[in-house]
Coordinates of C-alpha atoms in Angstrom, one line a residue:
M1 CA 5.8 5.4 5.4
A2 CA 8.7 5.3 7.8
V3 CA 11.3 8.1 7.4
P4 CA 13.7 7.9 10.3
V5 CA 16.2 10.7 10.4
V6 CA 19.7 10.2 11.8
D7 CA 22.8 12.3 11.6
P8 CA 25.1 11.0 9.0
S9 CA 28.1 12.5 10.8
L10 CA 27.8 9.9 13.5
N11 CA 28.7 6.3 13.4
S12 CA 26.0 3.6 13.3
S13 CA 26.3 2.8 17.0
S14 CA 25.3 6.3 18.1
V15 CA 21.8 7.1 19.0
E16 CA 22.1 10.7 20.1
V17 CA 21.9 13.5 17.6
D18 CA 23.2 17.0 18.2
T19 CA 22.1 17.2 21.8
G20 CA 25.5 17.3 23.4
V21 CA 24.9 14.0 25.2
S22 CA 27.4 11.2 24.8
D23 CA 26.5 7.7 23.6
P24 CA 24.4 5.7 26.0
P25 CA 26.0 3.1 28.2
R26 CA 25.8 -0.5 27.2
R27 CA 22.7 -2.2 28.7
P28 CA 22.5 -5.8 29.8
R29 CA 21.4 -8.0 26.8
R30 CA 18.3 -9.3 28.5
R31 CA 16.5 -5.9 28.9
P32 CA 16.6 -4.8 25.2
A33 CA 15.8 -8.4 24.1
R34 CA 12.7 -8.5 26.4
A35 CA 11.6 -5.1 25.3
D36 CA 12.0 -6.0 21.6
V37 CA 10.0 -9.1 22.0
L38 CA 7.2 -7.3 23.8
A39 CA 7.1 -4.6 21.2
I40 CA 6.9 -7.0 18.3
G41 CA 4.3 -9.0 20.2
A42 CA 2.2 -5.9 20.7
Y43 CA 2.5 -5.0 17.0
A44 CA 1.4 -8.6 16.0
L45 CA -1.7 -8.3 18.2
L46 CA -2.6 -4.9 16.6
G47 CA -2.2 -6.6 13.2
V48 CA -4.7 -9.3 14.2
L49 CA -7.1 -6.7 15.6
V50 CA -7.1 -4.7 12.3
C51 CA -8.0 -7.8 10.3
L52 CA -10.4 -9.3 12.9
N53 CA -13.5 -9.0 10.8
Y54 CA -11.9 -11.0 8.0
W55 CA -11.1 -13.9 10.3
G56 CA -14.7 -14.2 11.4
D57 CA -15.4 -15.9 8.0
V58 CA -12.2 -15.6 6.0
Q59 CA -13.4 -17.6 3.0
H60 CA -16.4 -15.4 2.3
R61 CA -15.5 -11.8 3.4
V62 CA -13.9 -9.0 1.5
S63 CA -13.3 -5.3 2.2
S64 CA -16.4 -3.2 2.4
H65 CA -14.4 -0.2 1.3
L66 CA -12.6 -1.6 -1.7
P67 CA -14.0 -5.1 -2.4
T68 CA -12.7 -5.1 -6.0
D69 CA -9.1 -4.3 -4.8
H70 CA -9.4 -7.0 -2.2
S71 CA -10.3 -9.5 -4.9
W72 CA -7.5 -8.3 -7.1
F73 CA -4.9 -8.9 -4.4
E74 CA -6.4 -12.4 -3.8
W75 CA -6.0 -12.9 -7.5
L76 CA -2.3 -11.7 -7.2
F77 CA -1.5 -14.3 -4.5
A78 CA -3.0 -16.9 -6.8
H79 CA -0.9 -15.6 -9.7
G80 CA 2.3 -16.0 -7.6
A81 CA 1.4 -19.5 -6.8
Y82 CA 0.4 -20.3 -10.4
S83 CA 3.7 -18.8 -11.7
V84 CA 5.8 -20.9 -9.3
R85 CA 3.7 -24.1 -9.8
H86 CA 3.9 -23.9 -13.6
L87 CA 7.3 -22.2 -13.8
E88 CA 5.9 -19.4 -15.9
N89 CA 7.2 -15.8 -16.3
P90 CA 5.6 -13.9 -13.4
L91 CA 6.1 -10.6 -15.2
F92 CA 3.2 -11.4 -17.5
T93 CA 0.0 -13.4 -17.4
A94 CA -2.6 -14.7 -19.9
R95 CA -4.9 -16.0 -17.2
Q96 CA -6.7 -12.6 -17.1
N97 CA -7.7 -10.4 -20.0
A98 CA -7.5 -13.3 -22.5
P99 CA -6.2 -13.4 -25.1
D100 CA -4.1 -10.2 -24.7
G101 CA -3.0 -10.8 -21.1
V102 CA -1.7 -8.4 -18.4
N103 CA 1.7 -6.9 -17.9
M104 CA 2.2 -7.6 -14.2
M105 CA 5.2 -5.2 -13.9
A106 CA 3.0 -2.4 -15.3
N107 CA 0.4 -3.1 -12.6
T108 CA 0.5 -3.4 -8.8
S109 CA 1.6 -7.0 -8.7
L110 CA 3.4 -7.4 -5.3
L111 CA 5.7 -10.0 -6.8
G112 CA 8.2 -9.6 -4.0
V113 CA 5.6 -11.0 -1.7
T114 CA 3.4 -13.4 -3.8
L115 CA 6.3 -15.4 -5.2
P116 CA 8.1 -16.2 -1.9
L117 CA 4.8 -17.0 -0.3
A118 CA 3.6 -19.2 -3.1
P119 CA 4.0 -22.4 -1.2
L120 CA 1.8 -21.0 1.6
T121 CA -0.8 -19.8 -0.9
M122 CA -1.0 -23.3 -2.4
L123 CA -1.5 -24.7 1.1
L124 CA -3.9 -22.2 2.6
G125 CA -5.6 -20.6 -0.4
P126 CA -5.5 -16.9 -1.5
Q127 CA -8.3 -15.8 0.9
V128 CA -6.4 -16.9 4.0
M129 CA -3.1 -15.8 2.6
Y130 CA -4.5 -12.3 2.0
A131 CA -5.8 -11.8 5.5
L132 CA -2.7 -13.4 7.1
Y133 CA -0.3 -11.2 5.0
L134 CA -2.3 -8.0 5.5
G135 CA -1.9 -8.1 9.3
A136 CA 1.7 -9.3 9.1
A137 CA 2.7 -6.5 6.8
L138 CA 1.3 -3.9 9.2
S139 CA 3.1 -5.5 12.1
A140 CA 6.3 -5.9 10.2
T141 CA 6.4 -2.3 9.2
A142 CA 6.0 -1.3 12.8
A143 CA 8.7 -3.7 13.8
T144 CA 11.3 -2.6 11.4
S145 CA 10.5 1.1 12.2
Y146 CA 10.9 0.2 15.9
W147 CA 14.3 -1.5 15.2
T148 CA 15.6 1.4 13.2
L149 CA 14.5 4.0 15.7
S150 CA 15.8 2.2 18.7
R151 CA 19.2 1.4 17.1
H152 CA 19.9 4.6 15.3
L153 CA 17.9 7.5 16.7
V154 CA 16.5 7.3 20.2
R155 CA 17.7 5.8 23.6
S156 CA 14.3 5.0 25.0
R157 CA 12.7 1.7 23.9
G158 CA 9.3 3.3 24.8
A159 CA 10.0 6.1 22.4
A160 CA 10.9 3.6 19.7
F161 CA 7.7 1.7 20.4
V162 CA 5.5 4.7 20.1
G163 CA 7.2 5.8 16.9
G164 CA 7.1 2.3 15.4
A165 CA 3.4 1.8 16.3
F166 CA 2.5 5.0 14.6
L167 CA 4.6 4.3 11.5
G168 CA 3.0 0.9 11.1
F169 CA -0.6 1.7 12.1
A170 CA -1.1 5.4 11.4
P171 CA -4.6 6.3 10.2
G172 CA -3.4 6.8 6.6
I173 CA -1.7 3.4 6.6
V174 CA -4.7 1.5 8.1
H175 CA -6.9 3.2 5.5
H176 CA -4.9 1.6 2.7
A177 CA -5.3 -1.8 4.4
N178 CA -8.8 -1.6 3.1
G179 CA -8.0 -3.6 0.0
Q180 CA -4.5 -2.2 -0.8
P181 CA -1.9 -4.3 1.0
N182 CA 0.9 -2.9 -1.2
F183 CA 0.6 0.4 0.6
V184 CA 1.0 -1.2 4.1
S185 CA 4.0 -3.3 2.9
N186 CA 6.5 -0.7 4.1
F187 CA 8.7 -2.9 6.1
L188 CA 11.8 -2.3 3.9
L189 CA 11.5 1.5 3.9
P190 CA 12.9 2.2 7.4
L191 CA 15.9 0.0 6.4
I192 CA 16.3 1.8 3.1
V193 CA 16.2 5.3 4.7
S194 CA 18.6 4.4 7.5
R195 CA 21.0 2.8 5.0
V196 CA 20.9 6.0 2.8
L197 CA 21.8 8.1 5.8
R198 CA 24.8 5.9 6.6
L199 CA 26.2 6.1 3.1
G200 CA 28.8 8.7 4.1
E201 CA 30.5 6.4 6.6
P202 CA 34.2 6.4 5.9
G203 CA 35.6 3.1 4.5
R204 CA 32.2 1.4 4.2
W205 CA 30.9 2.7 0.9
R206 CA 31.1 -0.7 -0.8
R207 CA 29.2 -2.5 1.9
N208 CA 26.6 0.3 2.4
G209 CA 26.1 0.6 -1.4
V210 CA 25.5 -3.1 -1.9
A211 CA 23.1 -3.3 1.0
L212 CA 21.2 -0.3 -0.3
G213 CA 21.1 -1.7 -3.8
L214 CA 19.6 -5.0 -2.6
L215 CA 17.0 -3.3 -0.5
V216 CA 15.9 -1.0 -3.4
A217 CA 15.8 -3.9 -5.9
Y218 CA 13.5 -5.8 -3.6
Q219 CA 11.3 -2.8 -2.9
I220 CA 10.7 -2.4 -6.6
F221 CA 8.9 -5.7 -6.6
I222 CA 6.7 -4.6 -3.7
N223 CA 5.7 -1.0 -4.4
E224 CA 7.5 1.3 -6.7
E225 CA 5.4 4.3 -5.8
M226 CA 6.3 4.1 -2.1
L227 CA 10.0 3.7 -3.2
L228 CA 9.7 6.9 -5.2
L229 CA 8.2 8.7 -2.3
T230 CA 10.9 7.5 0.0
A231 CA 13.6 8.6 -2.5
L232 CA 12.1 12.1 -2.6
A233 CA 12.0 12.2 1.1
C234 CA 15.6 11.1 1.4
L235 CA 16.6 13.8 -1.2
V236 CA 15.0 16.5 1.0
V237 CA 16.6 15.1 4.1
V238 CA 20.1 15.1 2.6
V239 CA 19.7 18.6 1.2
A240 CA 18.4 19.9 4.5
Y241 CA 21.2 18.3 6.4
A242 CA 23.8 19.7 4.0
V243 CA 22.5 23.2 4.5
Q244 CA 22.8 22.8 8.3
R245 CA 26.1 20.8 8.4
P246 CA 28.0 21.9 5.3
R247 CA 31.5 20.9 6.7
A248 CA 30.4 17.4 7.7
T249 CA 28.7 17.1 4.3
R250 CA 31.8 18.0 2.4
E251 CA 33.9 15.5 4.4
R252 CA 31.6 12.6 3.6
A253 CA 30.5 13.6 0.1
G254 CA 33.0 11.3 -1.6
A255 CA 32.0 8.2 0.3
F256 CA 28.3 9.1 0.0
L257 CA 28.5 9.5 -3.8
A258 CA 30.6 6.3 -4.2
A259 CA 28.1 4.3 -2.2
I260 CA 25.2 5.8 -4.2
G261 CA 26.9 4.7 -7.4
V262 CA 27.4 1.1 -6.1
G263 CA 23.8 0.9 -4.8
G264 CA 22.4 2.2 -8.1
G265 CA 24.5 -0.2 -10.1
V266 CA 23.4 -3.2 -7.9
A267 CA 19.7 -2.2 -8.1
L268 CA 19.9 -1.7 -11.9
L269 CA 21.7 -5.0 -12.5
L270 CA 19.0 -6.8 -10.6
T271 CA 16.0 -5.0 -12.0
A272 CA 17.0 -3.8 -15.5
Y273 CA 15.0 -6.5 -17.4
P274 CA 11.8 -6.2 -15.2
I275 CA 11.8 -2.4 -15.6
W276 CA 12.4 -2.7 -19.3
F277 CA 9.5 -5.1 -19.4
Q278 CA 7.3 -2.8 -17.5
F279 CA 7.7 0.0 -20.0
N280 CA 8.3 -1.9 -23.2
G281 CA 6.9 -5.4 -22.7
P282 CA 3.5 -6.7 -24.0
Q283 CA 0.5 -4.7 -22.7
S284 CA 2.7 -1.9 -21.4
Y285 CA 1.5 1.7 -21.6
R286 CA 2.6 5.3 -21.3
G287 CA 0.8 7.3 -18.6
L288 CA -2.9 7.2 -17.7
Q289 CA -5.6 8.5 -20.0
G290 CA -6.4 12.1 -19.0
G291 CA -3.9 12.1 -16.1
V292 CA -6.8 11.1 -13.8
F293 CA -4.7 10.8 -10.7
H294 CA -3.5 14.4 -10.7
N295 CA -6.7 15.8 -9.3
W296 CA -6.5 13.7 -6.1
G297 CA -5.1 16.2 -3.7
E298 CA -5.4 16.2 0.1
D299 CA -8.2 18.3 1.7
L300 CA -6.7 20.7 4.2
M301 CA -9.3 19.7 6.8
A302 CA -8.2 16.1 6.5
F303 CA -5.1 16.9 8.5
V304 CA -7.1 17.7 11.6
T305 CA -9.9 15.2 11.1
F306 CA -10.2 11.7 12.7
A307 CA -10.1 8.9 10.2
R308 CA -13.0 6.5 9.8
D309 CA -11.1 3.4 10.9
T310 CA -10.0 4.9 14.2
V311 CA -12.0 4.8 17.5
A312 CA -12.7 8.5 17.1
G313 CA -13.6 8.4 13.5
D314 CA -16.9 9.4 12.0
E315 CA -18.1 8.0 8.7
A316 CA -20.3 11.0 8.1
V317 CA -17.3 13.3 8.0
E318 CA -15.6 11.0 5.6
K319 CA -18.5 11.5 3.1
T320 CA -17.9 15.3 3.3
I321 CA -14.1 15.5 2.7
G322 CA -13.1 11.9 2.0
L323 CA -13.3 12.3 -1.8
T324 CA -9.6 11.4 -1.9
E325 CA -7.7 8.8 0.0
Q326 CA -7.4 9.2 3.7
N327 CA -3.6 9.5 3.8
T328 CA -3.2 11.9 6.8
W329 CA -6.4 12.3 9.0
F330 CA -4.2 12.9 12.1
G331 CA -6.9 14.5 14.2
W332 CA -6.5 18.0 15.7
P333 CA -4.9 16.8 19.0
L334 CA -1.9 15.2 17.2
V335 CA -1.5 18.2 14.9
L336 CA -1.3 20.4 18.0
V337 CA 1.1 18.1 19.9
G338 CA 3.2 17.8 16.8
L339 CA 3.6 21.5 16.3
V340 CA 4.5 22.1 19.9
A341 CA 7.1 19.2 19.8
L342 CA 8.6 20.7 16.6
V343 CA 9.0 24.1 18.2
L344 CA 10.5 22.8 21.4
L345 CA 12.9 20.2 19.8
A346 CA 14.0 22.2 16.7
R347 CA 16.1 24.6 18.8
R348 CA 18.6 21.9 19.7
S349 CA 18.0 19.0 17.4
V350 CA 19.1 18.7 13.7
P351 CA 16.6 15.8 13.1
A352 CA 13.7 17.9 14.4
R353 CA 14.6 20.7 12.0
I354 CA 14.8 18.3 9.2
L355 CA 11.5 16.8 10.1
A356 CA 10.0 20.3 10.0
V357 CA 11.3 20.8 6.5
L358 CA 9.8 17.4 5.5
V359 CA 6.4 18.3 6.9
V360 CA 6.2 21.7 5.2
V361 CA 7.5 20.5 1.8
F362 CA 5.3 17.4 1.5
T363 CA 2.2 18.9 3.1
V364 CA 2.3 21.7 0.4
A365 CA 3.1 19.1 -2.4
S366 CA 0.1 16.9 -1.4
I367 CA -2.5 19.6 -1.9
G368 CA -3.0 18.9 -5.6
P369 CA -3.9 21.3 -8.5
K370 CA -6.6 23.1 -6.6
V371 CA -6.8 23.8 -2.8
R372 CA -9.6 21.8 -1.2
F373 CA -11.0 22.9 2.2
D374 CA -13.8 21.0 4.0
G375 CA -14.9 19.2 0.9
V376 CA -15.0 22.4 -1.2
E377 CA -12.6 23.0 -4.1
T378 CA -11.5 26.6 -3.9
G379 CA -10.3 28.7 -6.8
V380 CA -6.8 28.8 -5.4
D381 CA -4.2 27.0 -7.4
G382 CA -2.2 24.2 -5.7
P383 CA 1.4 23.2 -6.7
W384 CA 0.2 20.5 -9.0
A385 CA -1.5 23.1 -11.2
Y386 CA 2.0 23.7 -12.6
V387 CA 3.0 20.1 -13.0
P388 CA 2.6 18.6 -16.6
D389 CA 0.3 15.5 -16.6
D390 CA 2.8 13.6 -18.7
L391 CA 6.0 14.3 -16.7
P392 CA 8.0 11.0 -16.5
L393 CA 7.8 9.1 -13.2
V394 CA 5.3 11.6 -11.9
E395 CA 2.6 11.0 -14.4
M396 CA 0.9 8.3 -12.4
M397 CA 1.4 9.8 -8.9
M398 CA -1.5 11.0 -6.8
P399 CA -0.7 14.3 -5.0
T400 CA -2.4 13.1 -1.8
R401 CA 0.0 10.2 -1.5
L402 CA 2.9 12.6 -1.0
S403 CA 1.4 13.2 2.4
L404 CA 2.5 9.7 3.4
V405 CA 5.9 11.2 3.8
V406 CA 4.3 13.5 6.4
V407 CA 3.0 10.4 8.2
G408 CA 6.6 9.1 8.4
A409 CA 7.9 12.4 9.7
V410 CA 5.2 12.6 12.4
G411 CA 6.1 9.1 13.5
V412 CA 9.7 9.9 13.9
L413 CA 8.8 13.2 15.6
L414 CA 6.7 11.3 18.2
A415 CA 9.7 9.1 18.9
L416 CA 12.0 12.1 19.3
A417 CA 9.5 13.8 21.6
W418 CA 9.0 10.8 23.8
D419 CA 12.7 10.2 24.0
A420 CA 13.4 13.8 25.0
L421 CA 10.9 13.4 27.9
A422 CA 12.5 10.1 29.0
R423 CA 16.0 11.5 28.7
D424 CA 15.0 14.5 30.9
G425 CA 13.7 12.1 33.5
R426 CA 17.1 10.3 33.6
A427 CA 19.0 13.6 34.1
P428 CA 21.3 13.4 37.2
V429 CA 20.3 15.3 40.3
P430 CA 23.1 17.7 41.4
A431 CA 24.9 16.6 44.6
P432 CA 24.3 19.0 47.6
R433 CA 26.9 21.6 48.1
A434 CA 28.5 22.7 51.3
G435 CA 26.1 25.0 53.2
D436 CA 23.0 23.7 51.4
D437 CA 20.0 22.9 53.6
T438 CA 19.8 19.1 53.1
S439 CA 16.7 18.9 55.3
A440 CA 14.6 20.6 52.8
P441 CA 13.1 18.4 49.9
A442 CA 14.9 18.7 46.6
A443 CA 12.8 20.9 44.3
G444 CA 14.6 20.2 41.0
P445 CA 13.3 16.6 40.3
R446 CA 9.8 17.6 41.3
R447 CA 9.7 20.6 39.1
R448 CA 11.1 18.4 36.3
R449 CA 8.6 15.5 36.9
M450 CA 5.5 17.6 36.2
P451 CA 6.4 18.8 32.7
R452 CA 7.4 15.2 31.8
L453 CA 4.0 13.8 33.0
V454 CA 2.2 16.5 31.0
G455 CA 4.3 15.7 27.9
Y456 CA 3.5 12.0 28.2
A457 CA -0.2 12.7 28.8
A458 CA -0.3 15.0 25.8
I459 CA 1.2 12.4 23.4
A460 CA -1.1 9.7 24.8
A461 CA -4.1 11.9 24.5
A462 CA -3.2 12.7 20.8
L463 CA -2.7 9.0 19.9
L464 CA -5.5 7.2 21.8
P465 CA -8.2 8.6 19.5
L466 CA -6.2 7.2 16.5
F467 CA -6.3 3.6 17.9
P468 CA -7.3 1.4 14.9
R469 CA -10.6 -0.4 14.7
P470 CA -11.1 -3.7 12.8
L471 CA -11.5 -3.0 9.1
P472 CA -15.0 -3.2 7.8
A473 CA -15.8 -6.3 5.9
Q474 CA -18.8 -7.6 3.9
Q475 CA -20.0 -11.0 3.0
I476 CA -19.6 -12.3 -0.6
D477 CA -21.1 -15.4 -2.2
P478 CA -18.8 -18.3 -2.8
P479 CA -18.1 -19.3 -6.4
P480 CA -20.4 -21.9 -7.9
H481 CA -19.8 -25.6 -7.1
F482 CA -19.5 -26.1 -10.8
V483 CA -16.3 -23.9 -10.7
T484 CA -14.7 -25.0 -7.5
S485 CA -15.3 -28.8 -8.0
G486 CA -13.7 -28.8 -11.5
G487 CA -17.0 -29.4 -13.3
W488 CA -15.8 -27.0 -15.9
R489 CA -12.8 -29.1 -17.0
P490 CA -14.6 -31.2 -19.7
Y491 CA -15.8 -28.0 -21.3
V492 CA -12.5 -26.0 -21.4
P493 CA -9.7 -27.6 -23.4
D494 CA -6.2 -26.1 -23.4
G495 CA -6.0 -22.8 -25.3
R496 CA -9.6 -21.9 -24.7
T497 CA -11.3 -19.7 -22.1
L498 CA -14.2 -19.9 -19.7
V499 CA -16.3 -16.7 -20.1
P500 CA -18.0 -15.8 -16.8
V501 CA -21.1 -13.6 -16.9
P502 CA -20.8 -10.8 -16.1
I503 CA -17.3 -10.5 -17.5
P504 CA -14.9 -9.1 -14.9
S505 CA -14.2 -5.4 -15.0
N506 CA -13.3 -2.5 -12.7
V507 CA -17.0 -1.9 -12.0
H508 CA -18.8 -5.2 -12.7
G509 CA -18.0 -8.8 -12.1
L510 CA -16.3 -8.8 -8.7
P511 CA -17.5 -12.4 -7.9
T512 CA -16.5 -13.8 -11.3
L513 CA -12.9 -12.4 -10.9
R514 CA -12.7 -14.5 -7.7
W515 CA -13.6 -17.6 -9.7
S516 CA -10.2 -17.4 -11.3
A517 CA -8.4 -16.6 -8.0
L518 CA -10.1 -19.3 -5.9
T519 CA -9.5 -22.1 -8.5
G520 CA -5.8 -21.3 -8.8
Q521 CA -6.2 -19.6 -12.2
E522 CA -6.6 -23.0 -13.8
F523 CA -8.7 -21.5 -16.6
P524 CA -8.1 -18.2 -18.4
I525 CA -10.8 -15.5 -18.4
P526 CA -11.5 -12.4 -20.6
G527 CA -11.7 -9.0 -19.0
G528 CA -10.4 -8.4 -15.5
Y529 CA -9.3 -5.8 -13.1
F530 CA -6.0 -4.2 -14.2
I531 CA -4.4 -1.3 -16.1
G532 CA -3.6 -1.9 -19.8
P533 CA -3.1 0.1 -23.0
N534 CA -5.8 1.6 -25.1
E535 CA -5.4 2.1 -28.9
R536 CA -3.2 5.1 -28.3
G537 CA -0.9 3.3 -25.8
E538 CA -2.3 5.2 -22.8
G539 CA -3.1 3.3 -19.7
V540 CA -6.8 2.6 -19.0
F541 CA -8.6 0.6 -16.3
G542 CA -9.7 -2.8 -17.5
A543 CA -10.0 -4.3 -20.9
P544 CA -11.5 -2.2 -23.7
N545 CA -15.2 -3.1 -23.8
R546 CA -16.3 -5.2 -26.7
P547 CA -20.0 -5.0 -27.9
T548 CA -21.1 -8.0 -25.9
S549 CA -19.5 -6.9 -22.6
T550 CA -21.0 -3.4 -23.1
L551 CA -24.4 -5.0 -23.7
I552 CA -24.0 -7.2 -20.5
Y553 CA -23.1 -4.2 -18.3
S554 CA -25.9 -2.0 -19.7
T555 CA -28.4 -4.7 -19.1
M556 CA -27.3 -5.2 -15.5
D557 CA -27.6 -1.4 -14.9
A558 CA -31.0 -1.2 -16.4
D559 CA -32.2 -4.5 -15.0
R560 CA -34.0 -5.3 -18.2
V561 CA -33.2 -7.0 -21.5
P562 CA -33.1 -4.6 -24.5
E563 CA -34.4 -5.6 -27.9
I564 CA -31.8 -8.0 -29.4
T565 CA -31.0 -7.8 -33.1
E566 CA -29.2 -10.1 -35.5
E567 CA -26.3 -7.7 -35.3
N568 CA -26.1 -8.2 -31.6
R569 CA -26.0 -12.0 -32.1
R570 CA -23.3 -11.6 -34.8
Q571 CA -21.2 -9.4 -32.6
A572 CA -21.6 -11.9 -29.7
V573 CA -20.1 -14.7 -31.9
E574 CA -17.3 -12.4 -33.0
D575 CA -16.5 -11.5 -29.4
L576 CA -16.6 -15.1 -28.3
R577 CA -14.2 -16.0 -31.1
F578 CA -11.9 -13.1 -30.0
W579 CA -12.0 -14.4 -26.4
R580 CA -11.3 -18.0 -27.7
A581 CA -14.3 -19.0 -25.6
S582 CA -15.4 -22.6 -25.2
V583 CA -18.1 -22.1 -22.6
V584 CA -20.2 -19.2 -21.2
V585 CA -21.1 -19.6 -17.5
L586 CA -23.7 -17.7 -15.4
G587 CA -23.8 -18.4 -11.7
A588 CA -25.8 -17.0 -8.8
N589 CA -26.1 -13.3 -9.2
P590 CA -28.5 -10.5 -8.1
R591 CA -29.2 -10.0 -11.8
E592 CA -29.2 -13.7 -12.7
A593 CA -32.7 -13.8 -14.3
V594 CA -32.1 -10.8 -16.6
L595 CA -28.6 -12.0 -17.5
R596 CA -30.0 -15.5 -18.3
D597 CA -32.6 -14.0 -20.6
L598 CA -30.0 -11.8 -22.3
M599 CA -27.6 -14.6 -23.0
T600 CA -30.4 -16.8 -24.1
A601 CA -31.5 -14.2 -26.6
L602 CA -27.9 -13.9 -27.9
L603 CA -26.8 -17.6 -27.8
G604 CA -29.9 -19.7 -27.5
P605 CA -31.2 -21.9 -24.7
A606 CA -28.8 -22.6 -21.8
Q607 CA -28.1 -25.9 -20.1
R608 CA -28.4 -26.3 -16.3
V609 CA -25.2 -28.0 -15.2
D610 CA -24.8 -28.4 -11.4
D611 CA -25.5 -24.9 -10.0
V612 CA -24.8 -22.7 -13.1
W613 CA -26.4 -21.9 -16.5
L614 CA -24.1 -22.9 -19.3
W615 CA -23.8 -22.2 -23.0
D616 CA -21.4 -24.5 -24.8
V617 CA -20.1 -22.5 -27.8
R618 CA -17.2 -24.7 -28.9
D619 CA -19.0 -25.5 -32.2
R620 CA -19.6 -21.8 -33.0
V621 CA -16.1 -20.3 -32.5

C-alpha cells in the first residue's frame, strides 16, 4: 500500500521537505517525460513477468496458491459483464447461491473494476481479463506511486522509480497477487494520501475536498479494507505532523477540516445507498462467526524472511512461519538498510520521522492477539488480545494486514534514502580560495562519492533478493463441452437452476464454479464461494450446507458411497426443490465414478449427454 508523506505546509509544487534546500529548478520537459515513460514501461514489464505462468495457457491455468480465489475473481469479471449486458443491479446477484443469491457489496466484488471493464470481458473472456488485469493493477500501483513521489516528495526520478517499484511489487503485494487482485489494486491509494496531505492548502479546500471525495468513493468499489488501512495511516501521519509542527497545523486546520467535510459529503452522497445495501440489503450479515480473522497476526520472523515469490524465497520456510498471509517478508538486508536509513534521515527530515512512527505503530498493531515467533505462538499477549471481536469496522480485519501500511512506509523510505544520496551527489563543490593549492586534487567530491556508492549498493543489495518471480500456476480441466456449447439450454428454462456436482463451495467444487464464470453466468447455480449470513445473521463462508450437499462432500472425502436410505432420497428431492433445479450435471472429476454411483442411488439412472452424466429432475420438483 502506498503511503507517500509530504509536508502539508508546503505548496503542491514543492518537492523538498524540511531539509533547508530550495525548490528544484525547472527541468526541460523532455527529460521528465522520457524518464516517466521508461519507468512506466519497466513497471509494465514487471507486471507481465509476475503473470507469465498464466499466459503460458491462460484458458486452463489458475493460481497454485489460491485456486478457489482465482476462480472467484474470474466469476466476478463475468458478473460485471453480466450486470452490464442485462442491465441488472450489480450490488446483488442470483446467479450464485440460488435461490437466495449473494450480496455483492458485502463481499469482495471489485465492482469499480469489473463494471468499467465489462466490454473487454465480453470480448476476451474472464480468464484473459483476470490475467491481463492482474499484471496491469500491479503496474498501475507502481506508476501512481512513482508519479506521487516524483511530483510531491523527491527530486530524483531514480528515487521515485525505486520507491514506486517497491510499492507496486513489494513481496507482500505480490503474495496477494496469488488469487487476490483486490489487494494489488492500490493505484488510487497514493493519490488519496497525497490529496489528504494537501487539504490544508489555503483557498483550495473546495477543490481538494471534492477530489478526495471522488477518489474515496471510487476506492470503496475496489477494496474497502485497503481504504480503511489508508485512512488509519493518514490519521497517524496527520497526528505525527501536528506534534512536530503545531504552529503550521493551527494555521491550516480550518482549511483542512473544511476540505475533510466536503470530501466526506461527496463520498457519502455517491456511496450512501451501496453502503446501506452492504449492511442492510438482502444476504447482508454482521461480523464473521467466531471472529475468525482476529487470530491472523504477523509472525515476527516474517519481517526478516524472504518471501516465497521472490528470487531469494524458500517455500520450506513458508511452511514453518507462513500460517498467515505474507504481508511483510522483507528479508533481513532490507530491514537492516531501512533501520539505518531511518536513523540517518530522521535527524533532519520530518517525513522520515513520520515514517518511523508509522513503522512502529503498525508493526505492533499487526502482531495479533498472541505474539508469534518463528512459527511458534508464545504466551505473550499481542495488542489484539484487547480488541473486542465485534468492534464495528474492525470486526472483519486481519491484524496481519495492518503491516501493509509498513510496506507503504518502507517504499517511501527507500525513495527518501535514494533521493538523499542523489542530492548529496549534486551538492556544489566550493570554489578555490586565495592561497589554496589548486594543483592538488580536490578531496571533497572523492570523499563524498564513496559513501554515496556504498549507499546505492546497500539499497540495491537489499532489493535484488526481493525481485519477484512468476506466480505459481496449475493446470485445471476445462468445463464440459455440454456446458460451453450451450447443450444445457433445452434443460434449463427461465427461473430454474443447473445443479453441478459437486455443488460449488469454499472447499469443494472449484471446477463447477468456473462453469458459471466461463459461460457468462447464463444459468444460476446453487452454492458458491462467498460470505453470507447464517441463521443468526453472522457471516459464514459459503451457503449453509443442505443434507444433499453434505452427503456429496462426505462421499468425495471418503471416496466411497455410504448406504443410501429412503430418507436420503426424500431429502435429495427436497433440496432440489429448494434449489429450483431442472437438471443435475456431473462432468469429468477425479471422483467421477463414486459421485455417479451416489447420484444414481439418490435419483435413479443417469443419461449420458455429450460429455456429462445428466439427471433430468424437472418432473420431480
